[in-house]
Amino acid sequence: MELPKSFPFAEAENKWYAYWLKKGFFKSIPDHREPYTIVIPPPNVTGVLHMGHMLNNTLQDVLVRRARMQGKNACWVPGTDHASIATEAKVVQMLAEKGIKKSDLSREEFLKYAWEWKEKYGGIILEQLKKLGASCDWDRTRFTMDEPLSKAVIQVFVDLYNKGKIYRGTRMVNWDPKGLTAVSDEEVIYREVQSNLYYVKYPVVSHAEGNPSESIEFITIATTRPETILGDTAVCVHPDDPRFLHLRGKYAVIPFVNRVVPIIFDTYIDMEFGTGALKVTPAHDINDHKLGIKHGLASIDTLSPDGTMSEAAGHYIGEDRFVVRKKIVKDLEAIGLLVKTESIKNKVGHSERTQAVIEPKLSVQWFLKMESMAGPALQSVMEDEVKLLPEKFKNTYRHWMENVQDWCISRQLWWGQRIPAYYLPDGRVVVAETREKAEAECINRYPEANPNLLQQDEDVLDTWFSSWLWPISVFDGFEDKNNADINYYYPTNDLVTAPEILFFWVARMIMAGYEYRGKKPFNNVYLTGIVRDKQGRKMSKSLGNSPDPLELMAKYSADGVRTGMLFCSPAGNDLLFDESLCEQGRNFTNKIWNAYKLVKGWKIKEFSPSACDISAMEWFQHRLNQASETAEDLFDKYRISEALMCLYKLTWDDFCAWYLESVKPDFGKPICLEVYNRTITFFEHILSLLHPFMPFITEEIWHNLAQRSEGSSLVVSTWPLAGNYQPEIIRSFEHAANVISEIRNFRNSAGSSPKITLEIYSEDQTLEEYQDLISKLANCHLFIQSEKPEGCKPVLAGTSEIWIASAGISNPEEEKKKIIAELEYLKGFQHSVEKKLSNSRFVENAKPEVVENERKKLQDASLKMDKLMQQLQTFSQ
RNA sequence: GGGAGCUUAGCUCAGCUGGUUCAGAGCAUCUGCCUUACAAGCAGAGGGUCACUGGUUCGAACCCAGUAGCUCCCACCA
């Protein structure tokens, strides 16, 4: 049977994934084994796979597959997130395309559409993950709005409310006047724009009842939003600003509305900016709002939800804010209060979805107090209860946790878990899990009230308010606190996610973990980087620089893309993605495939192995053990990229380039059975080590390399343990390999064909063991003898010298040049070591072994130099 | 504005407690090869003042201080 030249991955991927599912290898139920658990960071239910998911999920799969092979009960729980904002936006858009406005629908009608949409498009991403080879337990797939999970969310809300940790409060939100909704900070895009800075003077009076016409003095403020003047309730200056000291206790008069407001002093002011005096509009600016609270100022909301001036503004009522901006400037100028106009650059927030300029607006929201929850979560990370990888994120984490602000958990949306708060017409509130319970509670607490009049809060909860429960809720740890799953799988082992959501998600899961289980949710958090393009730009749809993962996998194979992504993505580092990485991954699969093709093509016969075979097998066994140990260590330190690179080199360089070349029989000759069997064993070992990275090709080859019993698979085979190895054996082989390289090098520089068999002599006894191997790989006859034969070129390999019978193939000029360069280098080297050794302070202070080493270096160097000098002399003869 | 981090070969990154021929790896580049597993390959080679300036030390890529540049997070400049 002729094998194809490269790995036929498309078929193999489908075949093996179906096989794994059919055999249920990814399923997990609690048993006597040690559990290994990962919960997936749930992607948006309507999302599609992008490069970030690829990196993240490949890493998880590597960890899970290795754990499974190590004999642990591996459980990778998949699922999706309802993503209120994103999904609702998509549904609204879909409806708009059908000519339906959200505002024309009832909540129930809208949700019906949303669920239909979710059923239709939801979960595509999970199907895509299967293409990648993700070994999730698909029977455990969860969605954050599945009934038990939603129930858990409501239960937690009620519980925290009853504990006094949830409260209602006023907060400034980002209001989108076009979308008529509040949007989260993440949905506000700050853009640098050219704006006008208007300098406006306000009359100053000395009494609260002062009359502006009596004023002889003015204070000039600078503003980019003059339309908000109508909502001003103070003017603020810096307490240390000498220009305004005399204004202490005085008042300013707001133009048009003639409101007399205090002049207040606060260090918040930047004296350098504008005039050093700030107009304070607590209802329409976040910092002014803070100042307002601090100084007890009134808050006048001069804007209607649609961005026009409200009744409270008193003037320009019903006109759009930007129209008013122009008008008010003109009117100020007319009454002589506009001092000047400057052009400046500033950043203005725009709504990501509607592009409208965001207006800060006060509104009533639900909050979760963070203080008491942050403490244990901070301590846990600082004491490495929960380990962050890489560790540098501990700093950022601490900084955030120490300055944590209360979490605004309400969202003005319909898609999500509706807040279980019920209001009486007079505004009194009861919080309960269901309407029935709320009514009962109402009767209990407010016997005089009519429970039929209770109205549920219109808002839903922030999506993070359900995802923070994920590691518990996927195991139904709220509904049934002591079920077998939660007791077995929780705390989970590793979490793999992006540092961007360290606070939004990771920190909050830790809080919820301690609050509801009294235990951390996971042991380790592996933080990946962001996948960027070659120029370091974030991948985004609008830039069009984000490749389609499915196309990449179709082109380079899933294994190729997986390894390509992992070749250079250490934890916490951004990955500058380039398709050439996938190419490298694909080439690697090709290399493995061809090694398999070679081995598979051998004819086997029973006879004794050659000396060359024996030395190769011995060396490779030790080298394999060494590499296994290194890889194991790297895995344990979560240096996944490095573990892969270690195995890459083991496979390509050691196994293919050296070992297989050493034992490869001459053309048409058979291989001896013992060597063949040994080779298969080595190959299997390598396939096992590579399996977590490249599940498909390894499975394919593993099945074809030997007879396998029915239902067996590399997926559930045993992870190979690193045996002992002797470094001396590896070193002595490396010496032989070095000799081979030198001979090849000699050939290259002499322009001699590799087909010519050379005669080589050496007095180095240690080469005797590898005599056959060197002869084979360097196409030569190696003789070990103490005398140097006539007419040979000496070549230095390490500290030992070989002599090459080079009749007619030498290139004396080249050789001479090389020797001289080498001598120069050694001279410098020798000099520096001598200097070090003649320094008495070095000899006295340095550790004895260090000094000893320096002496050894010096010895080796002089030995080499002697030999090189001798060689040089042969040229002058 | 506050905080954190980074700067080592053309690119992406290792380099652990300062000391082994310590200046490394992979990719890319160059040279020579269609050698019967693989040209998606083979055999070789070149390439770096470890950002800069001082300091500590017998000894610094590594420790300390300063300078420059870059990145990220938080806050949002009236």
PDB file of N, CA and C in Angstrom, chain A residues 330-402:
ATOM      1  N   LYS A 330     -23.917  81.986  20.725  1.00  0.00           N
ATOM      2  CA  LYS A 330     -24.324  83.244  20.108  1.00  0.00           C
ATOM      3  C   LYS A 330     -24.954  84.173  21.148  1.00  0.00           C
ATOM      4  N   ASP A 331     -25.855  83.601  21.933  1.00  0.00           N
ATOM      5  CA  ASP A 331     -26.578  84.404  22.918  1.00  0.00           C
ATOM      6  C   ASP A 331     -25.647  84.934  23.998  1.00  0.00           C
ATOM      7  N   LEU A 332     -24.653  84.127  24.360  1.00  0.00           N
ATOM      8  CA  LEU A 332     -23.674  84.578  25.363  1.00  0.00           C
ATOM      9  C   LEU A 332     -22.887  85.757  24.801  1.00  0.00           C
ATOM     10  N   GLU A 333     -22.547  85.617  23.541  1.00  0.00           N
ATOM     11  CA  GLU A 333     -21.789  86.669  22.890  1.00  0.00           C
ATOM     12  C   GLU A 333     -22.618  87.960  22.873  1.00  0.00           C
ATOM     13  N   ALA A 334     -23.902  87.776  22.599  1.00  0.00           N
ATOM     14  CA  ALA A 334     -24.794  88.923  22.508  1.00  0.00           C
ATOM     15  C   ALA A 334     -24.865  89.697  23.817  1.00  0.00           C
ATOM     16  N   ILE A 335     -24.834  88.962  24.929  1.00  0.00           N
ATOM     17  CA  ILE A 335     -24.907  89.681  26.212  1.00  0.00           C
ATOM     18  C   ILE A 335     -23.523  89.946  26.789  1.00  0.00           C
ATOM     19  N   GLY A 336     -22.505  89.737  25.981  1.00  0.00           N
ATOM     20  CA  GLY A 336     -21.156  90.140  26.372  1.00  0.00           C
ATOM     21  C   GLY A 336     -20.497  89.234  27.395  1.00  0.00           C
ATOM     22  N   LEU A 337     -20.943  87.990  27.529  1.00  0.00           N
ATOM     23  CA  LEU A 337     -20.335  87.103  28.515  1.00  0.00           C
ATOM     24  C   LEU A 337     -19.352  86.113  27.893  1.00  0.00           C
ATOM     25  N   LEU A 338     -19.317  86.047  26.567  1.00  0.00           N
ATOM     26  CA  LEU A 338     -18.348  85.149  25.931  1.00  0.00           C
ATOM     27  C   LEU A 338     -17.022  85.888  25.786  1.00  0.00           C
ATOM     28  N   VAL A 339     -16.010  85.348  26.449  1.00  0.00           N
ATOM     29  CA  VAL A 339     -14.713  86.018  26.449  1.00  0.00           C
ATOM     30  C   VAL A 339     -13.933  85.687  25.189  1.00  0.00           C
ATOM     31  N   LYS A 340     -13.810  84.391  24.905  1.00  0.00           N
ATOM     32  CA  LYS A 340     -13.107  83.958  23.696  1.00  0.00           C
ATOM     33  C   LYS A 340     -13.419  82.488  23.421  1.00  0.00           C
ATOM     34  N   THR A 341     -13.026  82.050  22.254  1.00  0.00           N
ATOM     35  CA  THR A 341     -13.211  80.661  21.872  1.00  0.00           C
ATOM     36  C   THR A 341     -11.870  80.114  21.397  1.00  0.00           C
ATOM     37  N   GLU A 342     -11.522  78.948  21.941  1.00  0.00           N
ATOM     38  CA  GLU A 342     -10.259  78.325  21.539  1.00  0.00           C
ATOM     39  C   GLU A 342     -10.557  76.969  20.904  1.00  0.00           C
ATOM     40  N   SER A 343      -9.694  76.571  19.995  1.00  0.00           N
ATOM     41  CA  SER A 343      -9.860  75.242  19.416  1.00  0.00           C
ATOM     42  C   SER A 343      -8.960  74.268  20.167  1.00  0.00           C
ATOM     43  N   ILE A 344      -9.537  73.187  20.645  1.00  0.00           N
ATOM     44  CA  ILE A 344      -8.704  72.187  21.341  1.00  0.00           C
ATOM     45  C   ILE A 344      -9.064  70.776  20.876  1.00  0.00           C
ATOM     46  N   LYS A 345      -8.145  69.873  21.171  1.00  0.00           N
ATOM     47  CA  LYS A 345      -8.417  68.457  20.913  1.00  0.00           C
ATOM     48  C   LYS A 345      -8.877  67.843  22.218  1.00  0.00           C
ATOM     49  N   ASN A 346      -9.954  67.121  22.178  1.00  0.00           N
ATOM     50  CA  ASN A 346     -10.320  66.371  23.378  1.00  0.00           C
ATOM     51  C   ASN A 346     -10.976  65.056  22.972  1.00  0.00           C
ATOM     52  N   LYS A 347     -11.162  64.211  23.974  1.00  0.00           N
ATOM     53  CA  LYS A 347     -11.751  62.907  23.663  1.00  0.00           C
ATOM     54  C   LYS A 347     -13.228  62.914  24.014  1.00  0.00           C
ATOM     55  N   VAL A 348     -14.037  62.471  23.082  1.00  0.00           N
ATOM     56  CA  VAL A 348     -15.476  62.458  23.296  1.00  0.00           C
ATOM     57  C   VAL A 348     -15.982  61.025  23.134  1.00  0.00           C
ATOM     58  N   GLY A 349     -16.798  60.598  24.096  1.00  0.00           N
ATOM     59  CA  GLY A 349     -17.330  59.239  24.051  1.00  0.00           C
ATOM     60  C   GLY A 349     -18.472  59.104  23.064  1.00  0.00           C
ATOM     61  N   HIS A 350     -18.386  58.052  22.244  1.00  0.00           N
ATOM     62  CA  HIS A 350     -19.457  57.752  21.301  1.00  0.00           C
ATOM     63  C   HIS A 350     -19.998  56.358  21.576  1.00  0.00           C
ATOM     64  N   SER A 351     -21.265  56.189  21.263  1.00  0.00           N
ATOM     65  CA  SER A 351     -21.848  54.866  21.421  1.00  0.00           C
ATOM     66  C   SER A 351     -21.326  53.942  20.328  1.00  0.00           C
ATOM     67  N   GLU A 352     -20.871  52.797  20.762  1.00  0.00           N
ATOM     68  CA  GLU A 352     -20.327  51.837  19.813  1.00  0.00           C
ATOM     69  C   GLU A 352     -21.365  51.454  18.757  1.00  0.00           C
ATOM     70  N   ARG A 353     -22.613  51.373  19.197  1.00  0.00           N
ATOM     71  CA  ARG A 353     -23.636  50.886  18.273  1.00  0.00           C
ATOM     72  C   ARG A 353     -24.296  51.976  17.449  1.00  0.00           C
ATOM     73  N   THR A 354     -24.642  53.102  18.099  1.00  0.00           N
ATOM     74  CA  THR A 354     -25.387  54.112  17.352  1.00  0.00           C
ATOM     75  C   THR A 354     -24.506  55.280  16.912  1.00  0.00           C
ATOM     76  N   GLN A 355     -23.304  55.307  17.401  1.00  0.00           N
ATOM     77  CA  GLN A 355     -22.358  56.384  17.099  1.00  0.00           C
ATOM     78  C   GLN A 355     -22.756  57.728  17.702  1.00  0.00           C
ATOM     79  N   ALA A 356     -23.856  57.744  18.439  1.00  0.00           N
ATOM     80  CA  ALA A 356     -24.291  58.998  19.057  1.00  0.00           C
ATOM     81  C   ALA A 356     -23.303  59.410  20.144  1.00  0.00           C
ATOM     82  N   VAL A 357     -23.196  60.725  20.357  1.00  0.00           N
ATOM     83  CA  VAL A 357     -22.351  61.196  21.447  1.00  0.00           C
ATOM     84  C   VAL A 357     -23.019  60.835  22.769  1.00  0.00           C
ATOM     85  N   ILE A 358     -22.237  60.186  23.606  1.00  0.00           N
ATOM     86  CA  ILE A 358     -22.756  59.725  24.890  1.00  0.00           C
ATOM     87  C   ILE A 358     -22.937  60.902  25.847  1.00  0.00           C
ATOM     88  N   GLU A 359     -24.054  60.916  26.554  1.00  0.00           N
ATOM     89  CA  GLU A 359     -24.270  61.922  27.589  1.00  0.00           C
ATOM     90  C   GLU A 359     -24.229  61.238  28.948  1.00  0.00           C
ATOM     91  N   PRO A 360     -23.410  61.730  29.865  1.00  0.00           N
ATOM     92  CA  PRO A 360     -23.461  61.186  31.216  1.00  0.00           C
ATOM     93  C   PRO A 360     -24.805  61.569  31.832  1.00  0.00           C
ATOM     94  N   LYS A 361     -25.461  60.623  32.438  1.00  0.00           N
ATOM     95  CA  LYS A 361     -26.809  60.883  32.938  1.00  0.00           C
ATOM     96  C   LYS A 361     -27.014  60.133  34.245  1.00  0.00           C
ATOM     97  N   LEU A 362     -27.688  60.770  35.164  1.00  0.00           N
ATOM     98  CA  LEU A 362     -27.931  60.130  36.453  1.00  0.00           C
ATOM     99  C   LEU A 362     -29.089  59.162  36.349  1.00  0.00           C
ATOM    100  N   SER A 363     -28.929  58.000  36.955  1.00  0.00           N
ATOM    101  CA  SER A 363     -30.063  57.095  36.995  1.00  0.00           C
ATOM    102  C   SER A 363     -29.937  56.158  38.174  1.00  0.00           C
ATOM    103  N   VAL A 364     -31.054  55.488  38.472  1.00  0.00           N
ATOM    104  CA  VAL A 364     -31.075  54.592  39.629  1.00  0.00           C
ATOM    105  C   VAL A 364     -30.707  53.184  39.172  1.00  0.00           C
ATOM    106  N   GLN A 365     -29.737  52.598  39.831  1.00  0.00           N
ATOM    107  CA  GLN A 365     -29.255  51.282  39.438  1.00  0.00           C
ATOM    108  C   GLN A 365     -29.096  50.407  40.680  1.00  0.00           C
ATOM    109  N   TRP A 366     -28.956  49.101  40.436  1.00  0.00           N
ATOM    110  CA  TRP A 366     -28.667  48.175  41.532  1.00  0.00           C
ATOM    111  C   TRP A 366     -27.161  47.969  41.636  1.00  0.00           C
ATOM    112  N   PHE A 367     -26.704  47.880  42.885  1.00  0.00           N
ATOM    113  CA  PHE A 367     -25.264  47.710  43.105  1.00  0.00           C
ATOM    114  C   PHE A 367     -24.981  46.556  44.056  1.00  0.00           C
ATOM    115  N   LEU A 368     -23.818  45.978  43.845  1.00  0.00           N
ATOM    116  CA  LEU A 368     -23.338  44.975  44.794  1.00  0.00           C
ATOM    117  C   LEU A 368     -22.127  45.554  45.514  1.00  0.00           C
ATOM    118  N   LYS A 369     -22.187  45.534  46.839  1.00  0.00           N
ATOM    119  CA  LYS A 369     -21.057  46.037  47.625  1.00  0.00           C
ATOM    120  C   LYS A 369     -19.869  45.094  47.462  1.00  0.00           C
ATOM    121  N   MET A 370     -18.740  45.677  47.155  1.00  0.00           N
ATOM    122  CA  MET A 370     -17.588  44.832  46.854  1.00  0.00           C
ATOM    123  C   MET A 370     -16.658  44.660  48.047  1.00  0.00           C
ATOM    124  N   GLU A 371     -16.713  45.592  48.943  1.00  0.00           N
ATOM    125  CA  GLU A 371     -15.685  45.646  49.970  1.00  0.00           C
ATOM    126  C   GLU A 371     -15.481  44.334  50.714  1.00  0.00           C
ATOM    127  N   SER A 372     -16.574  43.780  51.237  1.00  0.00           N
ATOM    128  CA  SER A 372     -16.411  42.594  52.072  1.00  0.00           C
ATOM    129  C   SER A 372     -16.021  41.374  51.245  1.00  0.00           C
ATOM    130  N   MET A 373     -16.373  41.405  49.959  1.00  0.00           N
ATOM    131  CA  MET A 373     -16.056  40.247  49.126  1.00  0.00           C
ATOM    132  C   MET A 373     -14.645  40.325  48.568  1.00  0.00           C
ATOM    133  N   ALA A 374     -14.165  41.544  48.404  1.00  0.00           N
ATOM    134  CA  ALA A 374     -12.850  41.719  47.787  1.00  0.00           C
ATOM    135  C   ALA A 374     -11.731  41.195  48.691  1.00  0.00           C
ATOM    136  N   GLY A 375     -11.919  41.333  49.989  1.00  0.00           N
ATOM    137  CA  GLY A 375     -10.876  40.948  50.936  1.00  0.00           C
ATOM    138  C   GLY A 375     -10.366  39.528  50.743  1.00  0.00           C
ATOM    139  N   PRO A 376     -11.243  38.537  50.902  1.00  0.00           N
ATOM    140  CA  PRO A 376     -10.791  37.145  50.745  1.00  0.00           C
ATOM    141  C   PRO A 376     -10.263  36.861  49.334  1.00  0.00           C
ATOM    142  N   ALA A 377     -10.881  37.498  48.350  1.00  0.00           N
ATOM    143  CA  ALA A 377     -10.452  37.239  46.976  1.00  0.00           C
ATOM    144  C   ALA A 377      -9.059  37.797  46.731  1.00  0.00           C
ATOM    145  N   LEU A 378      -8.763  38.914  47.363  1.00  0.00           N
ATOM    146  CA  LEU A 378      -7.432  39.501  47.217  1.00  0.00           C
ATOM    147  C   LEU A 378      -6.402  38.635  47.933  1.00  0.00           C
ATOM    148  N   GLN A 379      -6.728  38.298  49.155  1.00  0.00           N
ATOM    149  CA  GLN A 379      -5.805  37.505  49.971  1.00  0.00           C
ATOM    150  C   GLN A 379      -5.473  36.181  49.278  1.00  0.00           C
ATOM    151  N   SER A 380      -6.496  35.575  48.737  1.00  0.00           N
ATOM    152  CA  SER A 380      -6.332  34.284  48.105  1.00  0.00           C
ATOM    153  C   SER A 380      -5.296  34.322  46.989  1.00  0.00           C
ATOM    154  N   VAL A 381      -5.319  35.392  46.204  1.00  0.00           N
ATOM    155  CA  VAL A 381      -4.355  35.502  45.112  1.00  0.00           C
ATOM    156  C   VAL A 381      -2.984  35.905  45.633  1.00  0.00           C
ATOM    157  N   MET A 382      -2.965  36.810  46.606  1.00  0.00           N
ATOM    158  CA  MET A 382      -1.674  37.260  47.117  1.00  0.00           C
ATOM    159  C   MET A 382      -0.917  36.122  47.790  1.00  0.00           C
ATOM    160  N   GLU A 383      -1.683  35.198  48.378  1.00  0.00           N
ATOM    161  CA  GLU A 383      -1.018  34.076  49.054  1.00  0.00           C
ATOM    162  C   GLU A 383      -0.910  32.846  48.170  1.00  0.00           C
ATOM    163  N   ASP A 384      -1.187  33.032  46.892  1.00  0.00           N
ATOM    164  CA  ASP A 384      -1.054  31.945  45.916  1.00  0.00           C
ATOM    165  C   ASP A 384      -1.977  30.761  46.158  1.00  0.00           C
ATOM    166  N   GLU A 385      -3.044  31.013  46.876  1.00  0.00           N
ATOM    167  CA  GLU A 385      -4.097  30.006  46.964  1.00  0.00           C
ATOM    168  C   GLU A 385      -4.613  29.779  45.546  1.00  0.00           C
ATOM    169  N   VAL A 386      -4.901  30.897  44.916  1.00  0.00           N
ATOM    170  CA  VAL A 386      -5.190  30.888  43.487  1.00  0.00           C
ATOM    171  C   VAL A 386      -3.965  31.487  42.827  1.00  0.00           C
ATOM    172  N   LYS A 387      -3.342  30.692  41.957  1.00  0.00           N
ATOM    173  CA  LYS A 387      -2.103  31.154  41.332  1.00  0.00           C
ATOM    174  C   LYS A 387      -2.391  31.810  39.990  1.00  0.00           C
ATOM    175  N   LEU A 388      -1.839  32.976  39.778  1.00  0.00           N
ATOM    176  CA  LEU A 388      -1.952  33.615  38.474  1.00  0.00           C
ATOM    177  C   LEU A 388      -0.686  33.320  37.673  1.00  0.00           C
ATOM    178  N   LEU A 389      -0.873  32.954  36.425  1.00  0.00           N
ATOM    179  CA  LEU A 389       0.261  32.668  35.551  1.00  0.00           C
ATOM    180  C   LEU A 389       0.169  33.531  34.310  1.00  0.00           C
ATOM    181  N   PRO A 390       1.120  34.338  34.002  1.00  0.00           N
ATOM    182  CA  PRO A 390       2.322  34.594  34.776  1.00  0.00           C
ATOM    183  C   PRO A 390       2.018  35.453  35.998  1.00  0.00           C
ATOM    184  N   GLU A 391       2.958  35.410  36.902  1.00  0.00           N
ATOM    185  CA  GLU A 391       2.753  36.028  38.197  1.00  0.00           C
ATOM    186  C   GLU A 391       2.608  37.543  38.158  1.00  0.00           C
ATOM    187  N   LYS A 392       3.111  38.143  37.079  1.00  0.00           N
ATOM    188  CA  LYS A 392       3.119  39.607  37.033  1.00  0.00           C
ATOM    189  C   LYS A 392       1.716  40.206  37.168  1.00  0.00           C
ATOM    190  N   PHE A 393       0.689  39.387  36.874  1.00  0.00           N
ATOM    191  CA  PHE A 393      -0.665  39.914  36.962  1.00  0.00           C
ATOM    192  C   PHE A 393      -1.142  40.086  38.402  1.00  0.00           C
ATOM    193  N   LYS A 394      -0.354  39.541  39.345  1.00  0.00           N
ATOM    194  CA  LYS A 394      -0.714  39.728  40.743  1.00  0.00           C
ATOM    195  C   LYS A 394      -0.765  41.209  41.112  1.00  0.00           C
ATOM    196  N   ASN A 395       0.186  41.956  40.583  1.00  0.00           N
ATOM    197  CA  ASN A 395       0.247  43.393  40.872  1.00  0.00           C
ATOM    198  C   ASN A 395      -1.000  44.122  40.411  1.00  0.00           C
ATOM    199  N   THR A 396      -1.336  43.853  39.149  1.00  0.00           N
ATOM    200  CA  THR A 396      -2.510  44.498  38.579  1.00  0.00           C
ATOM    201  C   THR A 396      -3.752  44.102  39.365  1.00  0.00           C
ATOM    202  N   TYR A 397      -3.783  42.846  39.686  1.00  0.00           N
ATOM    203  CA  TYR A 397      -4.923  42.317  40.424  1.00  0.00           C
ATOM    204  C   TYR A 397      -5.045  43.025  41.767  1.00  0.00           C
ATOM    205  N   ARG A 398      -3.950  43.140  42.455  1.00  0.00           N
ATOM    206  CA  ARG A 398      -3.989  43.761  43.778  1.00  0.00           C
ATOM    207  C   ARG A 398      -4.442  45.214  43.676  1.00  0.00           C
ATOM    208  N   HIS A 399      -3.876  45.893  42.696  1.00  0.00           N
ATOM    209  CA  HIS A 399      -4.219  47.294  42.523  1.00  0.00           C
ATOM    210  C   HIS A 399      -5.726  47.456  42.344  1.00  0.00           C
ATOM    211  N   TRP A 400      -6.293  46.591  41.557  1.00  0.00           N
ATOM    212  CA  TRP A 400      -7.722  46.704  41.293  1.00  0.00           C
ATOM    213  C   TRP A 400      -8.540  46.354  42.532  1.00  0.00           C
ATOM    214  N   MET A 401      -8.142  45.291  43.192  1.00  0.00           N
ATOM    215  CA  MET A 401      -8.915  44.830  44.342  1.00  0.00           C
ATOM    216  C   MET A 401      -8.839  45.804  45.506  1.00  0.00           C
ATOM    217  N   GLU A 402      -7.751  46.537  45.570  1.00  0.00           N
ATOM    218  CA  GLU A 402      -7.627  47.497  46.671  1.00  0.00           C
ATOM    219  C   GLU A 402      -8.419  48.766  46.385  1.00  0.00           C
TER     220      GLU A 402
END
